Coordinates of C-alpha atoms and ligand atoms in Angstrom, one line a residue:
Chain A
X1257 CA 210.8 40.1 53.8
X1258 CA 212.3 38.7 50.0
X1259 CA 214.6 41.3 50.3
X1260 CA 215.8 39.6 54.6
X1261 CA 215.8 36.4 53.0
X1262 CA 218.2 36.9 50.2
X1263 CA 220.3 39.3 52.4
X1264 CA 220.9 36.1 54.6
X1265 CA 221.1 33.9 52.0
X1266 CA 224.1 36.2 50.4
X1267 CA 225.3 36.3 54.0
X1268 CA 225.7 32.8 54.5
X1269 CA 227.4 32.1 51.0
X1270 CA 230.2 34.8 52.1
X1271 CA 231.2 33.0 55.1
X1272 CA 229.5 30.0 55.8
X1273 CA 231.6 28.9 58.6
X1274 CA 230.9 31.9 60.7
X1275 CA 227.5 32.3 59.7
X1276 CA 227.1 28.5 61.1
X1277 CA 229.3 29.2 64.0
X1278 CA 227.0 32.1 64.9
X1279 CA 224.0 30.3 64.4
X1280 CA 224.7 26.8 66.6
X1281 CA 225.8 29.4 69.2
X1282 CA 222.4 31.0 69.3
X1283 CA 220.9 28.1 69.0
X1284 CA 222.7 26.7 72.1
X1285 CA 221.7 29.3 74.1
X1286 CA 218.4 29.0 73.4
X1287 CA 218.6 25.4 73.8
X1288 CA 219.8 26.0 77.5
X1289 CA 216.5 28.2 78.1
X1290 CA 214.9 25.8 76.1
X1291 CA 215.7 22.9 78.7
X1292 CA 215.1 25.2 81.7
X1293 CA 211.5 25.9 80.0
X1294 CA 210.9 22.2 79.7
X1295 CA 211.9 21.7 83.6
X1296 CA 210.6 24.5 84.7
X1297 CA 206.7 23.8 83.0
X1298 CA 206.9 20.3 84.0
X1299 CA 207.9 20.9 87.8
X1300 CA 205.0 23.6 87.7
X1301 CA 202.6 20.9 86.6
X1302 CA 204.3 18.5 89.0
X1303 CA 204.0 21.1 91.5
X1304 CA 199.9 21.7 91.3
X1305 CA 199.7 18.4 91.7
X1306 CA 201.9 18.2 95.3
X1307 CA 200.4 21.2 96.3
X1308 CA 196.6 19.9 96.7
X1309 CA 198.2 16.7 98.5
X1310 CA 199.9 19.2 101.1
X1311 CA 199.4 18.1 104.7
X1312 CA 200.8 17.6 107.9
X1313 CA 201.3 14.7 109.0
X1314 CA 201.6 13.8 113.2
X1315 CA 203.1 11.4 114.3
X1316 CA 201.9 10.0 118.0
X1317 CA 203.9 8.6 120.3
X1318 CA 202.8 4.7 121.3
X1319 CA 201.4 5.7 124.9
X1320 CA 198.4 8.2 123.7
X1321 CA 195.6 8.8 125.5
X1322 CA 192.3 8.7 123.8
X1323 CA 191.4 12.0 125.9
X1324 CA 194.5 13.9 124.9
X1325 CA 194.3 12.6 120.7
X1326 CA 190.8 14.0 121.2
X1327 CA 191.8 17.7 122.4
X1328 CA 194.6 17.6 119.8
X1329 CA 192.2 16.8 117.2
X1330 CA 189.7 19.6 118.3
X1331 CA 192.1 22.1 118.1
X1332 CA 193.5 21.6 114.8
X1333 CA 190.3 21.6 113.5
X1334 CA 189.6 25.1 114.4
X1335 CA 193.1 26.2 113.1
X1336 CA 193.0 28.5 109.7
X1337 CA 193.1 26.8 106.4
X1338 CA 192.3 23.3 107.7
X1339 CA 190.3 21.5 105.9
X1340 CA 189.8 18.1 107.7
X1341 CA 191.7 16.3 110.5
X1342 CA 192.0 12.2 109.8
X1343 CA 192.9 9.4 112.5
X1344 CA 194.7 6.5 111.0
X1345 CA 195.7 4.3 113.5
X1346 CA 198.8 2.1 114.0
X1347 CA 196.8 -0.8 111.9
X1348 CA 196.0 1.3 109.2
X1349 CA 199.4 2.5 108.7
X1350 CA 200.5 -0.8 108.1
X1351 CA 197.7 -1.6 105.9
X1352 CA 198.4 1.4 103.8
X1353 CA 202.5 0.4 103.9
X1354 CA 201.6 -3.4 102.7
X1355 CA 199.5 -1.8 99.7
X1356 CA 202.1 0.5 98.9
X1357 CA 205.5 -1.9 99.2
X1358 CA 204.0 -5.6 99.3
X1359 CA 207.3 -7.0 100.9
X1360 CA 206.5 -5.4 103.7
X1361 CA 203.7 -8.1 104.2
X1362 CA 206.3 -10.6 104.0
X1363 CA 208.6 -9.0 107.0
X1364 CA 205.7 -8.1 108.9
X1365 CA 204.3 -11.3 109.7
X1366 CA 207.2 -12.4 111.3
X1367 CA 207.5 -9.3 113.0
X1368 CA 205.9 -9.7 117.0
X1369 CA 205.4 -5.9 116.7
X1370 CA 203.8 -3.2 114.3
X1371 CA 206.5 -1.0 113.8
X1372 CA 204.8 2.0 112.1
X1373 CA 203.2 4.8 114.2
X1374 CA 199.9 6.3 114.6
X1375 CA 199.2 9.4 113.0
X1376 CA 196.7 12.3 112.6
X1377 CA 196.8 13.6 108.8
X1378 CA 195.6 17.4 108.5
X1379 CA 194.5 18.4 104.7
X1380 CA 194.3 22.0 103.9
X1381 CA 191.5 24.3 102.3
X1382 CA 192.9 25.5 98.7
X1383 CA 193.3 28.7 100.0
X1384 CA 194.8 27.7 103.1
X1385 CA 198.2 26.0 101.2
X1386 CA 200.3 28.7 102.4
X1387 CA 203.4 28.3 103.6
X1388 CA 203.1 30.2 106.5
X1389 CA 199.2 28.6 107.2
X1390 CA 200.8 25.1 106.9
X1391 CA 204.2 25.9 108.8
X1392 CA 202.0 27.4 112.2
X1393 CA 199.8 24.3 111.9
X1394 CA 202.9 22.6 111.9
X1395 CA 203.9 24.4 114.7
X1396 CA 201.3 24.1 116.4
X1397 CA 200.9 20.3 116.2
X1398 CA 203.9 19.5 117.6
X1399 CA 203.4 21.2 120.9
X1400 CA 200.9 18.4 121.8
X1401 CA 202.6 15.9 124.3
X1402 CA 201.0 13.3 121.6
X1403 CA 202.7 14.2 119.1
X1404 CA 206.0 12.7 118.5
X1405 CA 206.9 13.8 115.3
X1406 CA 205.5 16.0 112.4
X1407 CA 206.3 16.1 108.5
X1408 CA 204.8 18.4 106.3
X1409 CA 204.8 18.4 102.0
X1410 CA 206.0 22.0 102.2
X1411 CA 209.1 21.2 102.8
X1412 CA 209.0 19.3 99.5
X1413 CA 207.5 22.0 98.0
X1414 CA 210.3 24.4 99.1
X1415 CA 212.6 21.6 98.1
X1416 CA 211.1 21.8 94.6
X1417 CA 211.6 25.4 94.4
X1418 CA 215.0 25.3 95.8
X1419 CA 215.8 22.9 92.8
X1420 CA 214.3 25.7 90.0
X1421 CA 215.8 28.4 91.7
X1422 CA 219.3 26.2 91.3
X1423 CA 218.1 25.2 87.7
X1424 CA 217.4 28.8 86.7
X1425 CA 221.0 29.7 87.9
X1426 CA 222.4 27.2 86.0
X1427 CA 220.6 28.1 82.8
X1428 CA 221.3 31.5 82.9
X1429 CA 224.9 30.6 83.7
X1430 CA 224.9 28.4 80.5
X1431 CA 223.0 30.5 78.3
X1432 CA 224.8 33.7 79.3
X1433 CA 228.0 31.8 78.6
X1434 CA 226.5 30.7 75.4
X1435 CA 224.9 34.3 74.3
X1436 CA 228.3 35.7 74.7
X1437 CA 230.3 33.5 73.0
X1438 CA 227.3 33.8 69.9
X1439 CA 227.4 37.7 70.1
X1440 CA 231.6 37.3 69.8
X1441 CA 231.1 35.1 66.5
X1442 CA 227.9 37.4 65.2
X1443 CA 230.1 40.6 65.7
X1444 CA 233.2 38.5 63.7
X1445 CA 231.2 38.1 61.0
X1446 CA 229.8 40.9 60.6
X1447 CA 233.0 42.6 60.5
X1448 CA 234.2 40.3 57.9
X1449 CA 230.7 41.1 55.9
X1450 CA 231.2 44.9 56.3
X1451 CA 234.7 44.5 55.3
X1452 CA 234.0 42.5 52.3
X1453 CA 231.3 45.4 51.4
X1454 CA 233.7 48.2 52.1
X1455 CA 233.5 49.3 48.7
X1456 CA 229.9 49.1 48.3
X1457 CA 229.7 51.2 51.7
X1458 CA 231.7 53.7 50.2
X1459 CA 230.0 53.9 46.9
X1460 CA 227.1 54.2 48.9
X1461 CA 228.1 57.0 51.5
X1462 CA 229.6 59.0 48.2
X1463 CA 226.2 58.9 46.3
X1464 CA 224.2 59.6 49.5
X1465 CA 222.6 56.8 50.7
X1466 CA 220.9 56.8 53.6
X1467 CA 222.7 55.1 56.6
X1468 CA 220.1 52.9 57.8
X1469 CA 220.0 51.5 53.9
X1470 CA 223.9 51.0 54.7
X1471 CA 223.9 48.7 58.0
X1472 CA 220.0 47.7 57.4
X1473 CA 221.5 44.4 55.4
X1474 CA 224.0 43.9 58.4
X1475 CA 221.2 43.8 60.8
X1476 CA 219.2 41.6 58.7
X1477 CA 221.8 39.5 59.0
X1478 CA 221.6 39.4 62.8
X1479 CA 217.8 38.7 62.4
X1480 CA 218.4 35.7 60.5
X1481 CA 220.9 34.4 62.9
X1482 CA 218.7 34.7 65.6
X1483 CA 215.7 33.3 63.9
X1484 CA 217.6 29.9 62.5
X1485 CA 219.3 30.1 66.3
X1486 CA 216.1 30.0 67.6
X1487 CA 214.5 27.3 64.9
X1488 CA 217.8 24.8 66.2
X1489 CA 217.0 25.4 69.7
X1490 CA 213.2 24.2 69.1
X1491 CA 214.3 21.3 67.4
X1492 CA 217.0 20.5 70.0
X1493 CA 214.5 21.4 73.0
X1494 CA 211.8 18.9 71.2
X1495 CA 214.4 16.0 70.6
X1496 CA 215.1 16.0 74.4
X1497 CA 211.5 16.1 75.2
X1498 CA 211.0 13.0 72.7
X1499 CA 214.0 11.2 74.3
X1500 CA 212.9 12.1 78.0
X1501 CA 209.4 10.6 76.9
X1502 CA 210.6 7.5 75.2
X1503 CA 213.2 6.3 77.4
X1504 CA 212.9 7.9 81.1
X1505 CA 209.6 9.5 82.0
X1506 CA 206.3 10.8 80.4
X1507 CA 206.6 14.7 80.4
X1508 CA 204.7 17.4 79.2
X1509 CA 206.0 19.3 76.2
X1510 CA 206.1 23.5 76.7
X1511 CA 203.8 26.0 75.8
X1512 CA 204.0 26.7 72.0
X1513 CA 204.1 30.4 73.0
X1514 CA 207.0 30.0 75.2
X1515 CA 208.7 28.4 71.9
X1516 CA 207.8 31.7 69.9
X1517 CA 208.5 33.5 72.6
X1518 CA 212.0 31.8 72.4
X1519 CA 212.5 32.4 68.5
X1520 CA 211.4 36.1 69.6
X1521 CA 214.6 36.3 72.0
X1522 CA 216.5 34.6 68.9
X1523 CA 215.7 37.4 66.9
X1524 CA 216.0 40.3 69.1
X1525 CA 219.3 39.1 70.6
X1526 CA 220.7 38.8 66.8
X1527 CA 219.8 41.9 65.9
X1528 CA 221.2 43.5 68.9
X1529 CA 224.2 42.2 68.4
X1530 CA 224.7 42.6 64.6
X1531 CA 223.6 46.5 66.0
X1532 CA 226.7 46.4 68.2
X1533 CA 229.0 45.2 65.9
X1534 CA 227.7 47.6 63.2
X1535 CA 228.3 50.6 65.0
X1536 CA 231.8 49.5 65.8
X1537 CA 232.4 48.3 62.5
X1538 CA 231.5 50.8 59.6
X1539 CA 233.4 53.4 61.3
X1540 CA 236.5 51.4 60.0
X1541 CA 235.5 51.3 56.8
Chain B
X1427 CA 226.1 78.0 46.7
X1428 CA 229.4 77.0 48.7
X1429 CA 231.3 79.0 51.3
X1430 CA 234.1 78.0 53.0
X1431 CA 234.5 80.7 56.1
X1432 CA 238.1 81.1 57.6
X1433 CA 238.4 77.0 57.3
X1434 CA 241.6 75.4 59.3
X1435 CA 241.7 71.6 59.2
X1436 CA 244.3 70.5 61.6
X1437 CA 245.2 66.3 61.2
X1438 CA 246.8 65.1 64.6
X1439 CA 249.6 63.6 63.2
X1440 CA 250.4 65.9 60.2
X1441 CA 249.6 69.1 61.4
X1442 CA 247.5 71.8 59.1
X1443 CA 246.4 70.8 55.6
X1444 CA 244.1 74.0 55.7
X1445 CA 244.8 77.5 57.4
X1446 CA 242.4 80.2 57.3
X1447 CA 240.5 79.4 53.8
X1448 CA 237.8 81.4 52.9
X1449 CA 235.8 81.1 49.6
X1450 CA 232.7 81.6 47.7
X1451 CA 231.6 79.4 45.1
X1452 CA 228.6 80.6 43.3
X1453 CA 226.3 78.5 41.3
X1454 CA 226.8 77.6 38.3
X1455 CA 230.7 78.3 38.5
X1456 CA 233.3 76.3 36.8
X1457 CA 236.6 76.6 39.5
X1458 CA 240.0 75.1 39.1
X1459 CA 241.7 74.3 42.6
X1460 CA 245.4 74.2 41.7
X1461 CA 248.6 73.8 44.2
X1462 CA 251.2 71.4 44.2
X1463 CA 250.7 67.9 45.8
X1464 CA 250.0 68.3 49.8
X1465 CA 248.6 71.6 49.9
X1466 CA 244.8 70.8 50.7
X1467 CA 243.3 70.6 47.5
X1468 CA 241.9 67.0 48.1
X1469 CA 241.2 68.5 52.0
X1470 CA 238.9 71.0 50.5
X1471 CA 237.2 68.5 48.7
X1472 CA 236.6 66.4 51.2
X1473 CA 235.4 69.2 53.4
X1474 CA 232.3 70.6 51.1
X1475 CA 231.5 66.9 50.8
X1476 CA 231.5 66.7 54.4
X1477 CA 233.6 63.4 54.6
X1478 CA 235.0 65.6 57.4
X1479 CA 234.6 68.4 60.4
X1480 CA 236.8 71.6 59.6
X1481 CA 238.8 71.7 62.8
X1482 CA 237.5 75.6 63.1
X1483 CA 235.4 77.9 60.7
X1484 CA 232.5 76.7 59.2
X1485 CA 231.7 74.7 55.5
X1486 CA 228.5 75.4 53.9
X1487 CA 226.9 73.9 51.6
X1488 CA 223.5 74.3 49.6
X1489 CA 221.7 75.7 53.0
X1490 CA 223.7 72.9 54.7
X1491 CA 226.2 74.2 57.5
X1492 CA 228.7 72.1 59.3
X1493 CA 227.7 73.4 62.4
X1494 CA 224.6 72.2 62.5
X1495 CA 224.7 68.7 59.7
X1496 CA 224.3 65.9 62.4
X1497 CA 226.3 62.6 60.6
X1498 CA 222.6 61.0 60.2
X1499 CA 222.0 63.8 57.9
X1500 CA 225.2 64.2 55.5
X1501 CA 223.2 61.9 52.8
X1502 CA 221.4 65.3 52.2
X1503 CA 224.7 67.2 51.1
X1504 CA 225.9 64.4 49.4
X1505 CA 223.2 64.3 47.0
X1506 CA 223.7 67.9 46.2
X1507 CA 227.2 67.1 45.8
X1508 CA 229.0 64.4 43.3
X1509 CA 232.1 63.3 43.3
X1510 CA 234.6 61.8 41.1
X1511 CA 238.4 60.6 42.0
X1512 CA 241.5 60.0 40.2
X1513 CA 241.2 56.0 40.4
X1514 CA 237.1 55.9 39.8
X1515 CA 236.2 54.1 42.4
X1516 CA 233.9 52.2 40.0
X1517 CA 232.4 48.6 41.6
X1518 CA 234.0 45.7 40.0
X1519 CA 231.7 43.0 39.2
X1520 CA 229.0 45.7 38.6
X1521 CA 229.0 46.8 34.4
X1522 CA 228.7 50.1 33.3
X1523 CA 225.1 50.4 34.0
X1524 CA 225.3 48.4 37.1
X1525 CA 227.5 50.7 38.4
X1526 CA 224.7 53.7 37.6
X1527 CA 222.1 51.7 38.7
X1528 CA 223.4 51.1 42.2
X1529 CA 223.8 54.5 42.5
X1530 CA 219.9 55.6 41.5
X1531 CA 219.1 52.2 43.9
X1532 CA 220.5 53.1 46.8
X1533 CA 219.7 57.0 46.5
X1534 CA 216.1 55.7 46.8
X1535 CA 214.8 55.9 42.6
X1536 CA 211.9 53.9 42.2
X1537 CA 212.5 50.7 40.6
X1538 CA 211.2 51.1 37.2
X1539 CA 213.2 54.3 36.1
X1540 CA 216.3 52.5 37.5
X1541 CA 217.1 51.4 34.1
X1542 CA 216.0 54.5 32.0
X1543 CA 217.6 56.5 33.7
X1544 CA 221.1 54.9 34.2
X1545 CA 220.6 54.2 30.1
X1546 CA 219.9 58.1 30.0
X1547 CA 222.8 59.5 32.0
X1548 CA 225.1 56.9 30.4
X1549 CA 224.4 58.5 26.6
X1550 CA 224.6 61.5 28.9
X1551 CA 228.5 60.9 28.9
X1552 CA 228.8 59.7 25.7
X1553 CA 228.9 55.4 26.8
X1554 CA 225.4 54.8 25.5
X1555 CA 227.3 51.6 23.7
X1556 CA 229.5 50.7 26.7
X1557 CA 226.6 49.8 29.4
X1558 CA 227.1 45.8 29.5
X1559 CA 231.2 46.6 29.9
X1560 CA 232.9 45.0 33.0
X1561 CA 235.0 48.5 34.4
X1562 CA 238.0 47.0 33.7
X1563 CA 237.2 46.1 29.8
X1564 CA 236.8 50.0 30.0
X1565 CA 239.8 52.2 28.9
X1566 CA 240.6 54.9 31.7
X1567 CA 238.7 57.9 30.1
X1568 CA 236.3 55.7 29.8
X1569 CA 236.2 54.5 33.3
X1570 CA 235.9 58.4 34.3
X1571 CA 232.8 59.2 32.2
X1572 CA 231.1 55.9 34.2
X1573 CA 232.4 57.7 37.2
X1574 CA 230.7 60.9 36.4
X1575 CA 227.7 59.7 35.4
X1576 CA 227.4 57.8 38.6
X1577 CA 228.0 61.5 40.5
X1578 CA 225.2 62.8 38.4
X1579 CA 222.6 60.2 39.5
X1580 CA 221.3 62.4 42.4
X1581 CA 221.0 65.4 39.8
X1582 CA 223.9 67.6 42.1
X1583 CA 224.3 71.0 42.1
X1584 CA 228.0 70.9 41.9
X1585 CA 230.6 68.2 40.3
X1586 CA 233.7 68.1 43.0
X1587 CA 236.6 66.3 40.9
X1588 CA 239.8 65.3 42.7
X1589 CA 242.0 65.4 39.8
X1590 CA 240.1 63.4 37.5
X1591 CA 242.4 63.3 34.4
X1592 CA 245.4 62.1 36.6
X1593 CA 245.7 58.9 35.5
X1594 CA 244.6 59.4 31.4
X1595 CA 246.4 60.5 28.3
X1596 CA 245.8 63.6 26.7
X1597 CA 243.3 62.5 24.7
X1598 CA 241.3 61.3 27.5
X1599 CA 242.2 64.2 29.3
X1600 CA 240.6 66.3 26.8
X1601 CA 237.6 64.4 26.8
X1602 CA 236.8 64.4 30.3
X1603 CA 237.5 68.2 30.4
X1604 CA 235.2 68.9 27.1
X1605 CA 232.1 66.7 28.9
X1606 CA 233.1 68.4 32.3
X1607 CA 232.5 71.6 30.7
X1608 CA 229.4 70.8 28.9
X1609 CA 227.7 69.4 31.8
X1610 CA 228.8 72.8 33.7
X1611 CA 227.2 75.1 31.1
X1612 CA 224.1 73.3 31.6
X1613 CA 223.8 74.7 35.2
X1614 CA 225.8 72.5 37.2
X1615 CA 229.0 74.0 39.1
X1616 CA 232.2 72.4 39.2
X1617 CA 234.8 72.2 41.3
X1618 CA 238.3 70.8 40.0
X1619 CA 241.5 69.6 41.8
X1620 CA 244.0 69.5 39.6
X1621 CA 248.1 70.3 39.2
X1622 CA 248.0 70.5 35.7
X1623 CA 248.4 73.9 34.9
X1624 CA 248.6 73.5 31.1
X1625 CA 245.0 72.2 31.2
X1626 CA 244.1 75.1 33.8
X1627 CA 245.4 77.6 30.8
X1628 CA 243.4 76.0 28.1
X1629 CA 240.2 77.1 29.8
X1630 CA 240.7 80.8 30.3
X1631 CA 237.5 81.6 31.0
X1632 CA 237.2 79.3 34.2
X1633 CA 238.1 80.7 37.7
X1634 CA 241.2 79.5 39.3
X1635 CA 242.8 79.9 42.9
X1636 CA 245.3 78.1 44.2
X1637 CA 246.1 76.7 47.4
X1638 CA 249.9 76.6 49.1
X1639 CA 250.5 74.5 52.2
X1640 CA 246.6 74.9 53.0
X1641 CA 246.4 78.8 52.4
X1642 CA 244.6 80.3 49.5
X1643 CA 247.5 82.5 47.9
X1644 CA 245.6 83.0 44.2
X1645 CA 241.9 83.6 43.4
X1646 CA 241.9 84.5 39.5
X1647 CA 238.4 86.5 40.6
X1648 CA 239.7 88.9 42.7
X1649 CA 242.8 89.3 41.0
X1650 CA 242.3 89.8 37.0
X1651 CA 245.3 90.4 34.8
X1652 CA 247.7 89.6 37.5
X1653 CA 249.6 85.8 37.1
Ligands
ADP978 N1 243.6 61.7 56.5 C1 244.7 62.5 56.7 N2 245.3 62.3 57.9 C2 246.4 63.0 58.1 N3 247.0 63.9 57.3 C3 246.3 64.2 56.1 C4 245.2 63.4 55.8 N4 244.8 63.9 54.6 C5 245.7 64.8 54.2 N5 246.6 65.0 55.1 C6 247.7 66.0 55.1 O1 247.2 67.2 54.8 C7 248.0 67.9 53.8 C8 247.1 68.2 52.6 O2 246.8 67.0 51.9 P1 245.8 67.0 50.7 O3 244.6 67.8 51.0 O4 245.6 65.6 50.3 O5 246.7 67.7 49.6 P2 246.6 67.7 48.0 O6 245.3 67.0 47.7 O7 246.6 69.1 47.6 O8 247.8 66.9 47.5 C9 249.1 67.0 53.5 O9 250.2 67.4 54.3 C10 248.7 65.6 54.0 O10 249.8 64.9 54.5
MG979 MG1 245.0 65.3 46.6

C-alpha cells in the first residue's frame, strides 16, 4: 500500500498534466453516474411514495342515476386488488379544489354552476399496485355508462420510469463519452511513464525481473487514477446535492455504498485501462 | 549447459544473421565468439538470452528450451544468464551501488542483504571504493566492472559479453579480461563476442569459434592445431 502511494506520487511528479487530465476525466464520468445515482435514489423514494397513492379515479357524467353509481360501485369492489371504493360528490370536489387552490373560492362564488365533476376514487391493496391490476380496473370502470372519464397514477408512474429509463440513457451516453476519453489520456500517460522508464524496463528484463514487478507500478498507477477519479466525483456528486438542497428542493443524499461502490468502478476502470495500455506499450520498449 | 541445435534466425528485412548453427557450451567454459561485424555474434547472444525466438532449431539453456519457455517465463533463463554490452547500459542517476542494488531488488533479494551484497560483488570487481560514484564520474573500464557485477547479482551460470572491451583502452581492456577470467575459473562460463583477435591470441587456452555471415566456419575444439 506505501509502496501504491509512492508509485503515484512519482507518477504524478513525471507528468502532472496528464496525470490531472486522466484524473478529472474519471472523475467526470463518475460524476455523470454520480448524478444519475442521485436521480435515480430520489425518484425511487419519490416513487414509493406515488405508488401507495395509486388509484383510479372516475369521473361521472352530470346525469347519474343513483341506481346505476350503485352497481358500478358494487362491482369494483369485488375487482382484484381493490382496496376501497369512495364517492365524493360534485360538492366535495369543490371543497377539496377550494382547500387545495384558494382562488378558486374567489371564482367560484360568482360562478352560477359547480364546474367540477363527481367522481368514484378506487384505492388499491399493496399487493394489488400492479400495473396490469390497476390498468383492467381502469378498464373496467370506464365501461359503465356513468363513467365519463377515468385517470389513473400509473400513468404517472410509467411517466416516472419513462423519465429514468431516458436519464439512464443519457448517463451512460455521458459517462461512456467520458470513460473513453479518460481511458485515451490514462493510456497517454502511461506510454509517456513507460517511455520515460525504458531503461529501467530494460535493466529489469536483462537481470530477470519478473514481469508483473515490471508493469505492476504502471497499473498502480491506473489504481490511483481511478481512486482520486472516483474521490472528485463524490465531491462533485455531494456539491450538487448540497446546491439542489439549498436553492431548489430538499433531496435525499445516496447510499454511502453506492458512493463506494462508485470509487470501486474508479478503481477497476483505471486499472483496466492502465492494463490496456501496458500490454500495448512495453512491447515498444 | 548451452546448445544451440541447427539455429537459423532469419530478420524480415535483413535476411539471415544465423544459418544452421549448432554448438555446445559446457559448463564452466571460457569461449570466444569472433567474426567480423554483421556475422551473428551479437544474434547468438541475444538468442541464449532469449531476447529472441530462433526462426528454426532450437536454443537451450540450463534445462530451459525455446520450444517450450513461454515469455512469462524467460525471467528464469535470464537469471542463469548475465549479460554485459559494449556501452554498459548502467542507470544514470543510480551510483555504483544503486546500480547493483536495483539489480538484487528487482530479482526479488530480501531487503536487508540488498546492501551487503551489492557492497560484496562490488569488492568482487575490484570498485569496493567507487560505490557512491555517479556512472559517469566512472572511467570506461570502470563502468564495465559496475556492468558485470550487476550481471552477477543473480549468481548466473554463464557471463554472455557482447564485446565488452569495445569502447576501452588497452589497459582497461586488460583488466576486464583478467576479472572476466578470474570470475570464469571460479565456475562460471563465459561467453565472449569480440573482433579483437589479438586479445583472442593472448588467451590460448580459451575456446574460440568463429562465425561468417551467420555460419559457424571455426570451432578451435574440434579443430586443434589447425588456424
Ligand atoms: N534486430 C534486427 N533486425 C534486423 N536485422 C538484424 C537485427 N539484428 C541484427 N540484424 C542483422 O543480422 C546480421 C547479424 O547481426 P549481428 O548479430 O548484430 O552481427 P555482429 O554482432 O556479429 O556484428 C546483420 O546483417 C544485421 O544487419
Ligand atoms: Mg554485435
Amino acid at each position: 500500500m506505501a509502496n501504491a502511494i509512492r508509485e503515484a506520487a512519482s507518477a504524478f511528479k513525471r507528468s502532472p498534466l496528464l496525470m490531472g487530465l486522466s484524473t478529472l476525466m474519471v472523475g467526470l464520468a463518475l460524476f455523470v453516474m454520480g448524478l444519475f445515482s442521485l436521480a435515480t435514489h430520489n425518484l425511487r423514494l419519490a416513487l414509493a411514495t406515488i405508488e401507495e397513492r395509486v388509484e383510479v379515479v372516475a369521473y361521472l357524467r352530470e346525469d347519474t342515476r343513483q341506481v346505476d353509481l350503485d352497481a358500478a360501485i358494487e362491482t369494483l369492489q369485488t375487482l382484484p386488488g381493490v382496496e376501497e371504493v369512495r364517492y365524493f360528490s360534485k360538492a366535495e370536489a369543490l371543497e377539496r379544489a377550494i382547500r387545495d387552490l384558494p382562488e378558486i373560492a374567489e371564482v367560484s362564488t360568482d360562478l352560477e354552476v359547480n364546474p367540477f365533476p363527481a367522481s368514484l376514487e378506487v384505492s388499491f391493496l399493496p399487493e394489488g399496485r400492479t400495473a396490469e391490476a390497476v390498468e383492467a380496473v381502469a378498464a373496467i370502470a370506464e365501461g359503465f355508462p356513468v363513467v365519463e372519464d377515468v385517470r389513473y397514477g400509473r400513468e404517472w408512474v410509467e411517466r416516472l420510469f419513462f423519465l429514468r429509463r431516458i436519464g439512464g440513457f443519457t448517463a451512460l451516453i455521458l459517462g461512456g463519452a467520458f470513460a473513453t476519453v479518460a481511458t485515451l489520456i490514462i493510456a497517454t500517460a502511461i506510454r509517456i511513464a513507460v517511455f520515460a522508464r525504458r531503461e529501467e524496463i530494460f535493466v529489469m528484463r536483462l537481470v530477470g525481473a519478473r514481469d508483473s514487478l515490471i508493469w505492476r507500478p504502471f497499473l498502480l498507477e491506473g489504481a490511483a487514477t481511478g481512486l482520486l477519479g472516483g474521490a472528485l466525483a463524490i465531491l462533485l456528486t455531494w456539491l450538487t446535492y448540497q446546491a439542489v438542497f439549498h436553492f431548489l428542493f430538499a433531496l435525499d443524499w445516496i447510499p454511502m455504498s453506492w458512493a463506494w461502490g462508485g470509487v470501486g468502478i474508479g478503481i477497476l476502470f483505471g486499472v483496466l485501462a492502465s492494463n490496456l495500455a501496458v500490454r500495448r506499450y512495453l512491447k515498444e520498449v | 549447459m548451452i546448445k544451440l541445435l541447427d539455429v537459423t534466425k532469419v530478420y524480415p528485412r535483413t535476411g539471415a544473421a544465423l544459418e544452421g548453427v549448432n554448438l555446445h557450451v559446457p559448463k564452466g567454459e571460457f569461449l570466444f565468439l569472433t567474426g567480423h561485424s554483421g556475422s551473428g555474434k551479437s544474434t547468438t547472444l541475444r538468442l541464449i538470452h532469449m531476447a529472441e525466438q530462433p526462426t528454426s532449431g532450437e536454443v537451450r539453456v540450463s534445462g530451459f528450451s525455446s520450444l517450450r519457455t513461454s515469455r512469462r517465463e524467460v525471467w528464469k533463463v535470464r537469471r542463469r544468464v548475465g549479460f554485459v554490452f559494449q556501452d554498459f547500459r548502467l542507470l544514470p542517476g543510480r551510483d555504483a551501488m544503486g546500480n547493483v542494488a536495483f539489480a538484487l531488488e528487482v530479482t526479488g533479494t530480501p531487503k536487508k542483504e540488498i546492501r551487503p551484497r551489492a557492497q560484496r560483488l562490488l569488492s568482487q570487481v575490484g570498485l569496493s571504493v567507487k560505490g557512491r560514484s555517479q556512472a559517469h564520474e566512472l572511467s570506461g573500464g570502470e563502468q564495465q566492472r559496475v556492468a558485470i557485477a550487476r550481471a552477477l547479482a543473480s549468481e548466473p551460470l554463464v557471463l554472455l559479453a557482447d564485446e565488452p572491451t569495445g569502447n576501452l583502452d588497452d589497459r582497461a581492456t586488460r583488466g576486464i579480461l583478467d576479472l572476466v577470467w578470474e570470475l570464469n575459473a571460479l565456475g562460471m562460463a563465459v561467453v565472449m563476442a569480440t573482433h579483437d583477435l589479438e586479445l583472442v591470441r593472448s588467451y590460448p587456452s580459451a575456446r574460440v569459434i568463429e562465425l561468417d555471415q551467420g555460419r559457424l566456419v571455426y570451432d578451435s575444439s574440434q579443430a586443434e592445431g589447425k588456424e
